[in-house]
PDB file of C-alpha atoms in Angstrom:
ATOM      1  CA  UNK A   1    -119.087 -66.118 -32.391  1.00 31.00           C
ATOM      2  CA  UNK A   2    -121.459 -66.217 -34.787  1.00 32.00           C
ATOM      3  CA  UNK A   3    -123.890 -69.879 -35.154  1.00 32.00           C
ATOM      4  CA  UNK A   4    -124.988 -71.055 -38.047  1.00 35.00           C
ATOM      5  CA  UNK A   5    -128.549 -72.582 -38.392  1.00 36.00           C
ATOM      6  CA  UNK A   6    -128.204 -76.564 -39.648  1.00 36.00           C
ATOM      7  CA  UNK A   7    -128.146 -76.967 -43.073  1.00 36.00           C
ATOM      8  CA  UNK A   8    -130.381 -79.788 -43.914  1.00 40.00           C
ATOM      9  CA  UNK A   9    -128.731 -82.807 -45.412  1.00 42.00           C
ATOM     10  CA  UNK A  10    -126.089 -81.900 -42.997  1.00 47.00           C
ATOM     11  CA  UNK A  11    -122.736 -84.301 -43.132  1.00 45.00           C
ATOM     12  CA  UNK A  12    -120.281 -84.674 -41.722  1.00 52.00           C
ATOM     13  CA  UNK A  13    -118.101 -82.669 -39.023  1.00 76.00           C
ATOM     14  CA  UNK A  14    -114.365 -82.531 -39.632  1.00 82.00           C
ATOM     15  CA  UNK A  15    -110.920 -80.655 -38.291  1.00 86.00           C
ATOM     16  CA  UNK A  16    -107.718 -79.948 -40.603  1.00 88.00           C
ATOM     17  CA  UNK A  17    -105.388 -78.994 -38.644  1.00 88.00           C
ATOM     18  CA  UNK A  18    -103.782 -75.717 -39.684  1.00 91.00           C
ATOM     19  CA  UNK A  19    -102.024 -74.026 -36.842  1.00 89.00           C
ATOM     20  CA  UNK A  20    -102.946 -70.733 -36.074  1.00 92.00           C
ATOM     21  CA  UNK A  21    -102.062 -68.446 -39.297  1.00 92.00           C
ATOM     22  CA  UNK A  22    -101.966 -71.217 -41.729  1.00 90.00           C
ATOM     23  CA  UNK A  23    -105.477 -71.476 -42.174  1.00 93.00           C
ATOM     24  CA  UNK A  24    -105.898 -69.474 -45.814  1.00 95.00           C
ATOM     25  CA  UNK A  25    -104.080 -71.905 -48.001  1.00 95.00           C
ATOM     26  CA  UNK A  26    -106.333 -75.096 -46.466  1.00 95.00           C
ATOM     27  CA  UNK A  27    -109.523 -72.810 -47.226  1.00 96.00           C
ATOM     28  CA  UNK A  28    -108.215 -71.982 -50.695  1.00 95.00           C
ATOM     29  CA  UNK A  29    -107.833 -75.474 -52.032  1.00 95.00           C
ATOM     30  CA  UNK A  30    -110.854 -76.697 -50.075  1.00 95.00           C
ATOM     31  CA  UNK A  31    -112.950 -74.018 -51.732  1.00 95.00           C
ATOM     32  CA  UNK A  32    -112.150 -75.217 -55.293  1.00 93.00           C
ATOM     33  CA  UNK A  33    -113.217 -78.901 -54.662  1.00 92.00           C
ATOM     34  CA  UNK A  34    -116.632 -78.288 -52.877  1.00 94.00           C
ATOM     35  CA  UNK A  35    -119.007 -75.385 -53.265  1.00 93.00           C
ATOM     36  CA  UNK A  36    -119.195 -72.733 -50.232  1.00 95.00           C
ATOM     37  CA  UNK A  37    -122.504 -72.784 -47.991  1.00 93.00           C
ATOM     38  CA  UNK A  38    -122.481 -68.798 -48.009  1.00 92.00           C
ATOM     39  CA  UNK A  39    -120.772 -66.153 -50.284  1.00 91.00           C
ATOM     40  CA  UNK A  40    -118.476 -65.004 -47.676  1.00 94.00           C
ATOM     41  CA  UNK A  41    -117.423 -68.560 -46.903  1.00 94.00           C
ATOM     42  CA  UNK A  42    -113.613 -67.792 -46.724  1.00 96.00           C
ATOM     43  CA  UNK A  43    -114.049 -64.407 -44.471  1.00 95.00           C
ATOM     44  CA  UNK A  44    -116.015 -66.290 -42.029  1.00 94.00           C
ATOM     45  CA  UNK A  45    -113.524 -69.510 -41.645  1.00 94.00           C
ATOM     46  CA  UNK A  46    -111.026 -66.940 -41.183  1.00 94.00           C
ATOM     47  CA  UNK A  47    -113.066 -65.441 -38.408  1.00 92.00           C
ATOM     48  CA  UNK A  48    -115.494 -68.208 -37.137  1.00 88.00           C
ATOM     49  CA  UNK A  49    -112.554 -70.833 -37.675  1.00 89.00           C
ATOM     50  CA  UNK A  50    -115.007 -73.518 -39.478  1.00 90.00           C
ATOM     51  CA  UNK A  51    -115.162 -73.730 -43.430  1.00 93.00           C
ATOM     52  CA  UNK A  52    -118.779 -74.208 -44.506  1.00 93.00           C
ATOM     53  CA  UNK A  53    -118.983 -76.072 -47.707  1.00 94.00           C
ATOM     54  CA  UNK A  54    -121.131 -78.542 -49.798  1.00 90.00           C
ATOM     55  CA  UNK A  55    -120.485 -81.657 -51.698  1.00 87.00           C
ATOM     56  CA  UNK A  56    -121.883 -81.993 -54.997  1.00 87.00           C
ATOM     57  CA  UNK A  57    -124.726 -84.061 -53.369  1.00 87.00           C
ATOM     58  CA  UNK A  58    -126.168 -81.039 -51.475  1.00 86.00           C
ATOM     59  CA  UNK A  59    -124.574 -82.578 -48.205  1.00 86.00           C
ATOM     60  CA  UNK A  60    -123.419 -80.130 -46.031  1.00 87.00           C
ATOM     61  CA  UNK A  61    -119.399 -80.219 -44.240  1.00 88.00           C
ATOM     62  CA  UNK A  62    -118.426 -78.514 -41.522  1.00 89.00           C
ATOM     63  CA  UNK A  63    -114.692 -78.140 -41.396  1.00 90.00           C
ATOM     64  CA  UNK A  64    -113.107 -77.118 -38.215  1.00 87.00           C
ATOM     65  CA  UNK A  65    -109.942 -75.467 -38.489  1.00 91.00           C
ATOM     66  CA  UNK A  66    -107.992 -76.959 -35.640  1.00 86.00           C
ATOM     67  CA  UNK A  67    -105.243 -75.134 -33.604  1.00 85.00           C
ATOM     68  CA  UNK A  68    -105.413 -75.668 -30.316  1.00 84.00           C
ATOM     69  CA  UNK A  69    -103.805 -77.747 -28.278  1.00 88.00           C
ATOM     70  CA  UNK A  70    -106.526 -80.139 -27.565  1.00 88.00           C
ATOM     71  CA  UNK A  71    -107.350 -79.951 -31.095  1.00 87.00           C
ATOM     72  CA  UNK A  72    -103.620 -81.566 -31.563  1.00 88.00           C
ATOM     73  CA  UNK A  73    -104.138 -84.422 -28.854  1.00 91.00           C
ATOM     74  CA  UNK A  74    -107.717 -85.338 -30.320  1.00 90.00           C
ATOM     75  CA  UNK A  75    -105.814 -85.672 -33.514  1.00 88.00           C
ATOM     76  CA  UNK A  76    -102.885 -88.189 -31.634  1.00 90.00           C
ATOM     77  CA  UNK A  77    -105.485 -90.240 -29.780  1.00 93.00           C
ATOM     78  CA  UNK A  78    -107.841 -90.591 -33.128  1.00 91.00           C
ATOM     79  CA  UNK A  79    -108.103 -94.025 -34.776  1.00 92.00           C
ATOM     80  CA  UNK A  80    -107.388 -95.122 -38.624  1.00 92.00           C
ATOM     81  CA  UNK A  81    -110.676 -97.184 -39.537  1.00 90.00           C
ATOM     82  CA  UNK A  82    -111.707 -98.617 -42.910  1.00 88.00           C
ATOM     83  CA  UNK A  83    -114.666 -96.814 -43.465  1.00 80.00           C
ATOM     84  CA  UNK A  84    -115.413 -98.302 -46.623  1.00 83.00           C
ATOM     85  CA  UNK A  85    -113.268-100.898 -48.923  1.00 89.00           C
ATOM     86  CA  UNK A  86    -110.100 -99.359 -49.844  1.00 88.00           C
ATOM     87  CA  UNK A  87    -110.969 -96.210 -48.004  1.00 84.00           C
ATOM     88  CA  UNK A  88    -109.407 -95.325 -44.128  1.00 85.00           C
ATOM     89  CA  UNK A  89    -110.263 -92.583 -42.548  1.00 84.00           C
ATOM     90  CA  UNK A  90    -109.061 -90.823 -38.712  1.00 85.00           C
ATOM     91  CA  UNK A  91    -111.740 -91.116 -36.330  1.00 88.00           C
ATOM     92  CA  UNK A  92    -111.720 -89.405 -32.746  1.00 89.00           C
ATOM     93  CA  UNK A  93    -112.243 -91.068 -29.953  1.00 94.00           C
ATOM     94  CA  UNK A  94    -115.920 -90.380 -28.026  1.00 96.00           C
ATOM     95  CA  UNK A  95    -113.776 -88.504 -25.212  1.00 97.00           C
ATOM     96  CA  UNK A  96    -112.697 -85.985 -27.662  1.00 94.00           C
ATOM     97  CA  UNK A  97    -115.826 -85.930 -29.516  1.00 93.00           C
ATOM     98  CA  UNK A  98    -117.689 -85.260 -26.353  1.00 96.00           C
ATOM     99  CA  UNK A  99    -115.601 -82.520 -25.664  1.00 94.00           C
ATOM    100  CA  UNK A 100    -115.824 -81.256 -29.546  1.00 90.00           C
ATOM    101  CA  UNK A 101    -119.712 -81.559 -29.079  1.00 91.00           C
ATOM    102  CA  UNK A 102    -120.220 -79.945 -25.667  1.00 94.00           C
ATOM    103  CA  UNK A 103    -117.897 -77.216 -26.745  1.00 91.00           C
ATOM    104  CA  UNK A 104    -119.546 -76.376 -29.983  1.00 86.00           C
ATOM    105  CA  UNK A 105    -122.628 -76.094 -28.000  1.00 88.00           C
ATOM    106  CA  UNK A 106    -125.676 -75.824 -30.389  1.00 86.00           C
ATOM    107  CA  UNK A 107    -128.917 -77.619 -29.897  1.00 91.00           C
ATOM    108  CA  UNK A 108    -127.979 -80.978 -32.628  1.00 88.00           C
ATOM    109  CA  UNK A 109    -124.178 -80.899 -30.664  1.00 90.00           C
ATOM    110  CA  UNK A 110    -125.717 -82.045 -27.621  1.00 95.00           C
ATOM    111  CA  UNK A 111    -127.815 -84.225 -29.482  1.00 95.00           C
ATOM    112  CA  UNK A 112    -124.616 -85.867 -30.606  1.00 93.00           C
ATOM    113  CA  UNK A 113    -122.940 -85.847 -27.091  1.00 96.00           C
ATOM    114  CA  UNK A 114    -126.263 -88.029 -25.811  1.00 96.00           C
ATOM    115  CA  UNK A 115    -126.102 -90.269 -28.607  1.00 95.00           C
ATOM    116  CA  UNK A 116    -122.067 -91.022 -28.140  1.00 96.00           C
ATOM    117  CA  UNK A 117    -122.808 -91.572 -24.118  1.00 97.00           C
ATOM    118  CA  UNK A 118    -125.505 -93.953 -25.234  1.00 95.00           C
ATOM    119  CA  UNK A 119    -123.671 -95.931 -27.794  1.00 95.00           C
ATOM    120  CA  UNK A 120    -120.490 -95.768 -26.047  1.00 95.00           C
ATOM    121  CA  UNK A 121    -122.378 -96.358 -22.623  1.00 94.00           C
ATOM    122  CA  UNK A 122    -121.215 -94.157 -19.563  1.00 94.00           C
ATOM    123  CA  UNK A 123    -119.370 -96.398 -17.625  1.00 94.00           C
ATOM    124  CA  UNK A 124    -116.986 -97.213 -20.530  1.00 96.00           C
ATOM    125  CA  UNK A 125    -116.017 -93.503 -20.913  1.00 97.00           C
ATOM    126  CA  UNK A 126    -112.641 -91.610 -19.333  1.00 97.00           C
ATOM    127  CA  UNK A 127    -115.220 -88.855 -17.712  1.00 97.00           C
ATOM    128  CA  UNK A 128    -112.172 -87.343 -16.065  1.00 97.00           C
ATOM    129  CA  UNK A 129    -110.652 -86.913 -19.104  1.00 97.00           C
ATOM    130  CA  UNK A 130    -113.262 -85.611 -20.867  1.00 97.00           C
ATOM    131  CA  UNK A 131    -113.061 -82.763 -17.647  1.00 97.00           C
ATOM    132  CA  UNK A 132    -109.370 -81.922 -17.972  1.00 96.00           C
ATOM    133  CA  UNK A 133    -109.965 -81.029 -21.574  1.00 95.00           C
ATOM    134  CA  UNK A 134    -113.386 -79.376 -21.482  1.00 96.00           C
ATOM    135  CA  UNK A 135    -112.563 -77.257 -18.494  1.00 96.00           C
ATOM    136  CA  UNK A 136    -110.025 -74.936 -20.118  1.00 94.00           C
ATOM    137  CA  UNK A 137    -112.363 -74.547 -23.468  1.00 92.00           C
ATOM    138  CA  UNK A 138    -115.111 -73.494 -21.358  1.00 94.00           C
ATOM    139  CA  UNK A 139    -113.283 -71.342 -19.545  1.00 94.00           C
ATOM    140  CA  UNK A 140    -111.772 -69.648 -22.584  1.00 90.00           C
ATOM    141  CA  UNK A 141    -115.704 -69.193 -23.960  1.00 90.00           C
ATOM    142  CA  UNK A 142    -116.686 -68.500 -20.638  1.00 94.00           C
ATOM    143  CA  UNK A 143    -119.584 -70.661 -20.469  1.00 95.00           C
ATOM    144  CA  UNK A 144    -118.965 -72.696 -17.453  1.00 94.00           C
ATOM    145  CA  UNK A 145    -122.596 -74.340 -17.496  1.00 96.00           C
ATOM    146  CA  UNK A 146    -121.947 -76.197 -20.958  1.00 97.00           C
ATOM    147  CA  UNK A 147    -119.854 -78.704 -17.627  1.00 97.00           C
ATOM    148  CA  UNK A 148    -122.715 -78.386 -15.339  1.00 97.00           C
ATOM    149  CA  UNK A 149    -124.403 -79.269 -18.371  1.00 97.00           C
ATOM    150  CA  UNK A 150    -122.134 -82.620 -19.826  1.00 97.00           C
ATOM    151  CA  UNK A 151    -122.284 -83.580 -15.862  1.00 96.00           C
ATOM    152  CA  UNK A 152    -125.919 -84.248 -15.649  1.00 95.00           C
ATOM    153  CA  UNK A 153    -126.213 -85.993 -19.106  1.00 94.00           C
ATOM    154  CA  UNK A 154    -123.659 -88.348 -17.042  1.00 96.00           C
ATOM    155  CA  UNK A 155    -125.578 -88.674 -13.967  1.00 94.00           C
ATOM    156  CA  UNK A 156    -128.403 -89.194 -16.301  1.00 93.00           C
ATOM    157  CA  UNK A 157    -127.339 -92.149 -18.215  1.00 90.00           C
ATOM    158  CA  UNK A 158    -125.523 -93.431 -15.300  1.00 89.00           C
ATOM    159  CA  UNK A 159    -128.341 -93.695 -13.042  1.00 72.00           C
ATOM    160  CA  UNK A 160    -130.453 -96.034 -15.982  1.00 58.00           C
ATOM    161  CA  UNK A 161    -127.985 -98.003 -16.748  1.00 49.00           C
ATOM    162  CA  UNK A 162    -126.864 -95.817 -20.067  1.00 44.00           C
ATOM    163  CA  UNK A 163    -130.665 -96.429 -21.513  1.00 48.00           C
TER     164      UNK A 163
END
């Protein structure tokens, strides 16, 4: 899979769930409300399954396009908040975005995974749920370290207390 360096002014990460073979219509009407981040934005969803795009700020959106079956659960187990007056949006729950996070894989990812273990603190977090559902993805991108990897983040922040 192709990465993609960080676009600066980066936003936020979404999924839209489109099943597998559903995606094209969800890119279409996403494509004429923000701008794409590169001219062959459409091709490489299709591909890559994430929809680059920018607001009309400059900030940058990362749309996932979800499938899988963890992709479903995350979905189920996510949260209805009030983000702002009047405004609710679905959040996931740090499990799932650990696993979204470690997954994904690039260097600002595992920034993010840190930052959730911190704020959500280690003890407080289903770690053997967050294994059942980031075994299989690794697996499937055959990259069994990005575990070895979440595992010592937890031993880390376990052994200081979470500081």
């Amino acid at each position: 899979m192709e990465r993609t360096p960080l676009h600066k002014g980066r936003g936020p990460d979404s999924t839209l769930l489109t099943g597998f073979g559903g995606e094209e219509p969800f890119i279409d009407v996403l494509l004429t409300h923000y701008t794409p981040r590169r001219p062959e934005a459409k091709q490489f969803a299709m591909v890559n399954r994430v929809l680059l795009l920018e607001n009309s700020r400059g900030l940058g959106i990362d749309v996932a396009l979800g499938a899988l079956p963890f992709e479903e659960l995350a979905v189920r187990r996510s949260t209805m908040v009030e983000a702002f007056p009047g405004v609710k949006l679905r959040f996931c729950s740090p499990e799932d975005l650990i696993v979204m996070k470690a997954f994904a894989g690039r260097d600002q990812d595992w920034m993010d995974v840190r930052m959730t273990i911190v704020r959500s603190g280690v003890e407080k977090l289903d770690w053997t749920y967050i294994r059942e559902q980031l075994t299989p993805l690794a697996e499937v991108k055959e990259e069994p370290e990005i575990l070895d990897r979440l595992e010592k983040l937890r031993q880390r922040y376990a052994g200081d207390g979470g500081h």
